Amino acid sequence: MNLAEVIGTIWATKKDPNMEGLKMQLIQPITTKHKKTGEPLIAVDTVGAGSGEIVFYVTAYEAVIPLQNQPALVDASIVGIVDRIEDTA
Amino acid sequence: MNLAEVIGTIWATKKDPNMEGLKMQLIQPITTKHKKTGEPLIAVDTVGAGSGEIVFYVTAYEAVIPLQNQPALVDASIVGIVDRIEDTA
Amino acid sequence: MNLAEVIGTIWATKKDPNMEGLKMQLIQPITTKHKKTGEPLIAVDTVGAGSGEIVFYVTAYEAVIPLQNQPALVDASIVGIVDRIEDTA
Amino acid sequence: MNLAEVIGTIWATKKDPNMEGLKMQLIQPITTKHKKTGEPLIAVDTVGAGSGEIVFYVTAYEAVIPLQNQPALVDASIVGIVDRIEDTA
Amino acid sequence: MNLAEVIGTIWATKKDPNMEGLKMQLIQPITTKHKKTGEPLIAVDTVGAGSGEIVFYVTAYEAVIPLQNQPALVDASIVGIVDRIEDTA
């Protein structure tokens, strides 16, 4: 899993029916030192993260799991909001 | 999911039988600031996106999901057309 | 899916039994402008592409699908031969 | 699989229910020469690795396998602690 | 699939039970011109490749397939030893 900051939202009325009702957040991947790394991406949010919060997210196949009643057309999903990072490096 | 602009189409008469009838679009990945990022790729289009439209697409396993009656030989699929992006970063 | 040019072949007599009989092609990924991008890779060919032809291929999980009678140990597969690309970008 | 050093831990009280009870470690990918390569990432630890230990980890789909009673929302998992590397290159 | 040279071995006594008995090789990805490309990685070897041999390997989901009696925690697997490469590029 990787860290990201929630930086926005995306709207799409014309989309695959299986995506109806899913909240999509725009997230900026960050390092453990809170530096940006790479471009923002769109992730489904199932934990209720708000703008500015630090989250961790999964990509690829696992991203479909939180959305159990609907086979989801997603490849990125926020799965937790970070309380604290202990980086001893 | 990532953002892209639909920039073209691709034709192939000789292809795997499972791909018959699928519309393939050429898409250019873009950032939230509408800058190109990386090379164009070929994605199956199940939402009817037109040339010049901003879409978001999935890659990898999930890309097979929209094509339920046929196990699809695709690894990228357009799943929505973007109405609006709110980027507070 | 991505574009590639078929540039060669690979032989291996000692291999996993499930790969017996599969034709492996060496392909060079290219852009829509026919420029090389990245290193050549090995893909299973199920559409009969010949050396010099422009093809599109899938990577990752989907690559197992064309080989239905045998669970395939492949992660890249040629799925079509390109007739024409319309790139309006 | 790739090598990494365990460099920290991450806490998250608000997360997907399926992640309850999973230990998440912060790991720094390293080369066989113990040089850092890329950014730290978050991996589920099912082998009891401690801070400073060299581990190898899987990414993507396979990462869900160690967590059999719960479909896991993870895309990286520590699967072994390295005793010795013999690099003849 | 990609090419690699077997360059070493890795030992780990403390690992996930499903990995018991699997031989892990350290492999260096190479181009068709036998140049190193990227960092070495750890792959399960099911074809009996020896140090110095040129092999091709799969990554991601397919890597679990050779290990049929045990759901494998691996994301890279050697699936063949290369006899000859014909690169006409």
PDB file of C-alpha atoms in Angstrom, chain B residues 7-16 18-19 24 26 39-42 44 51 60-61 64 71-76, chain C residues 1-3 31-32 37 46-48 56-59 61-62 65-66 68 79-89:
ATOM      1  CA  ILE B   7      -7.232  10.946 -29.368  1.00  0.00           C
ATOM      2  CA  GLY B   8      -7.988   8.336 -31.969  1.00  0.00           C
ATOM      3  CA  THR B   9      -9.090   4.892 -32.922  1.00  0.00           C
ATOM      4  CA  ILE B  10      -7.433   1.669 -33.956  1.00  0.00           C
ATOM      5  CA  TRP B  11      -8.549  -0.919 -36.480  1.00  0.00           C
ATOM      6  CA  ALA B  12      -7.617  -4.579 -36.538  1.00  0.00           C
ATOM      7  CA  THR B  13      -9.419  -7.184 -38.607  1.00  0.00           C
ATOM      8  CA  LYS B  14      -7.160 -10.043 -37.582  1.00  0.00           C
ATOM      9  CA  LYS B  15      -7.534 -10.427 -33.849  1.00  0.00           C
ATOM     10  CA  ASP B  16      -8.518 -12.793 -31.117  1.00  0.00           C
ATOM     11  CA  ASN B  18     -13.104 -12.624 -28.128  1.00  0.00           C
ATOM     12  CA  MET B  19     -12.328  -9.075 -29.169  1.00  0.00           C
ATOM     13  CA  MET B  24     -10.915   0.296 -29.255  1.00  0.00           C
ATOM     14  CA  LEU B  26      -6.504   5.433 -28.627  1.00  0.00           C
ATOM     15  CA  GLU B  39       2.584   7.462 -24.275  1.00  0.00           C
ATOM     16  CA  PRO B  40      -0.895   6.850 -25.735  1.00  0.00           C
ATOM     17  CA  LEU B  41      -2.386   3.419 -25.169  1.00  0.00           C
ATOM     18  CA  ILE B  42      -5.280   1.412 -26.521  1.00  0.00           C
ATOM     19  CA  VAL B  44     -11.695  -0.668 -24.868  1.00  0.00           C
ATOM     20  CA  SER B  51     -12.622  11.948 -29.762  1.00  0.00           C
ATOM     21  CA  ALA B  60      -5.090  -4.506 -15.373  1.00  0.00           C
ATOM     22  CA  TYR B  61      -7.514  -7.154 -14.218  1.00  0.00           C
ATOM     23  CA  VAL B  64     -12.151  -7.353 -18.049  1.00  0.00           C
ATOM     24  CA  PRO B  71     -13.759 -13.045 -21.312  1.00  0.00           C
ATOM     25  CA  ALA B  72     -11.904 -10.090 -22.701  1.00  0.00           C
ATOM     26  CA  LEU B  73      -8.335  -9.917 -23.845  1.00  0.00           C
ATOM     27  CA  VAL B  74      -7.988  -6.358 -22.686  1.00  0.00           C
ATOM     28  CA  ASP B  75      -5.921  -4.699 -20.045  1.00  0.00           C
ATOM     29  CA  ALA B  76      -7.289  -1.160 -20.276  1.00  0.00           C
TER      30      ALA B  76
ATOM     31  CA  MET C   1      -3.190  -2.615 -24.783  1.00  0.00           C
ATOM     32  CA  ASN C   2      -0.002  -1.368 -26.336  1.00  0.00           C
ATOM     33  CA  LEU C   3       1.528  -1.390 -29.773  1.00  0.00           C
ATOM     34  CA  THR C  31       4.510   4.428 -29.946  1.00  0.00           C
ATOM     35  CA  THR C  32       1.682   5.374 -32.300  1.00  0.00           C
ATOM     36  CA  THR C  37       9.685   2.663 -26.441  1.00  0.00           C
ATOM     37  CA  THR C  46      -2.178 -16.598 -30.789  1.00  0.00           C
ATOM     38  CA  VAL C  47      -3.067 -14.627 -33.909  1.00  0.00           C
ATOM     39  CA  GLY C  48      -0.253 -15.676 -36.231  1.00  0.00           C
ATOM     40  CA  PHE C  56      -1.196  -4.892 -30.081  1.00  0.00           C
ATOM     41  CA  TYR C  57      -0.714  -6.987 -26.999  1.00  0.00           C
ATOM     42  CA  VAL C  58      -2.037  -7.372 -23.499  1.00  0.00           C
ATOM     43  CA  THR C  59       0.034  -7.811 -20.380  1.00  0.00           C
ATOM     44  CA  TYR C  61      -3.603 -11.453 -15.995  1.00  0.00           C
ATOM     45  CA  GLU C  62      -5.510 -11.117 -19.230  1.00  0.00           C
ATOM     46  CA  ILE C  65      -7.143 -15.969 -21.447  1.00  0.00           C
ATOM     47  CA  PRO C  66      -6.337 -16.922 -25.083  1.00  0.00           C
ATOM     48  CA  GLN C  68      -7.972 -21.751 -22.633  1.00  0.00           C
ATOM     49  CA  VAL C  79      -4.098 -10.285 -29.422  1.00  0.00           C
ATOM     50  CA  GLY C  80      -4.384  -8.497 -32.754  1.00  0.00           C
ATOM     51  CA  ILE C  81      -2.603  -7.270 -35.849  1.00  0.00           C
ATOM     52  CA  VAL C  82      -3.041  -3.565 -36.511  1.00  0.00           C
ATOM     53  CA  ASP C  83      -4.588  -2.500 -39.817  1.00  0.00           C
ATOM     54  CA  ARG C  84      -4.711   1.214 -39.229  1.00  0.00           C
ATOM     55  CA  ILE C  85      -4.255   3.771 -36.475  1.00  0.00           C
ATOM     56  CA  GLU C  86      -6.077   7.090 -36.537  1.00  0.00           C
ATOM     57  CA  ASP C  87      -4.259   9.435 -34.216  1.00  0.00           C
ATOM     58  CA  THR C  88      -5.843  12.880 -34.141  1.00  0.00           C
ATOM     59  CA  ALA C  89      -3.605  14.246 -31.392  1.00  0.00           C
TER      60      ALA C  89
END
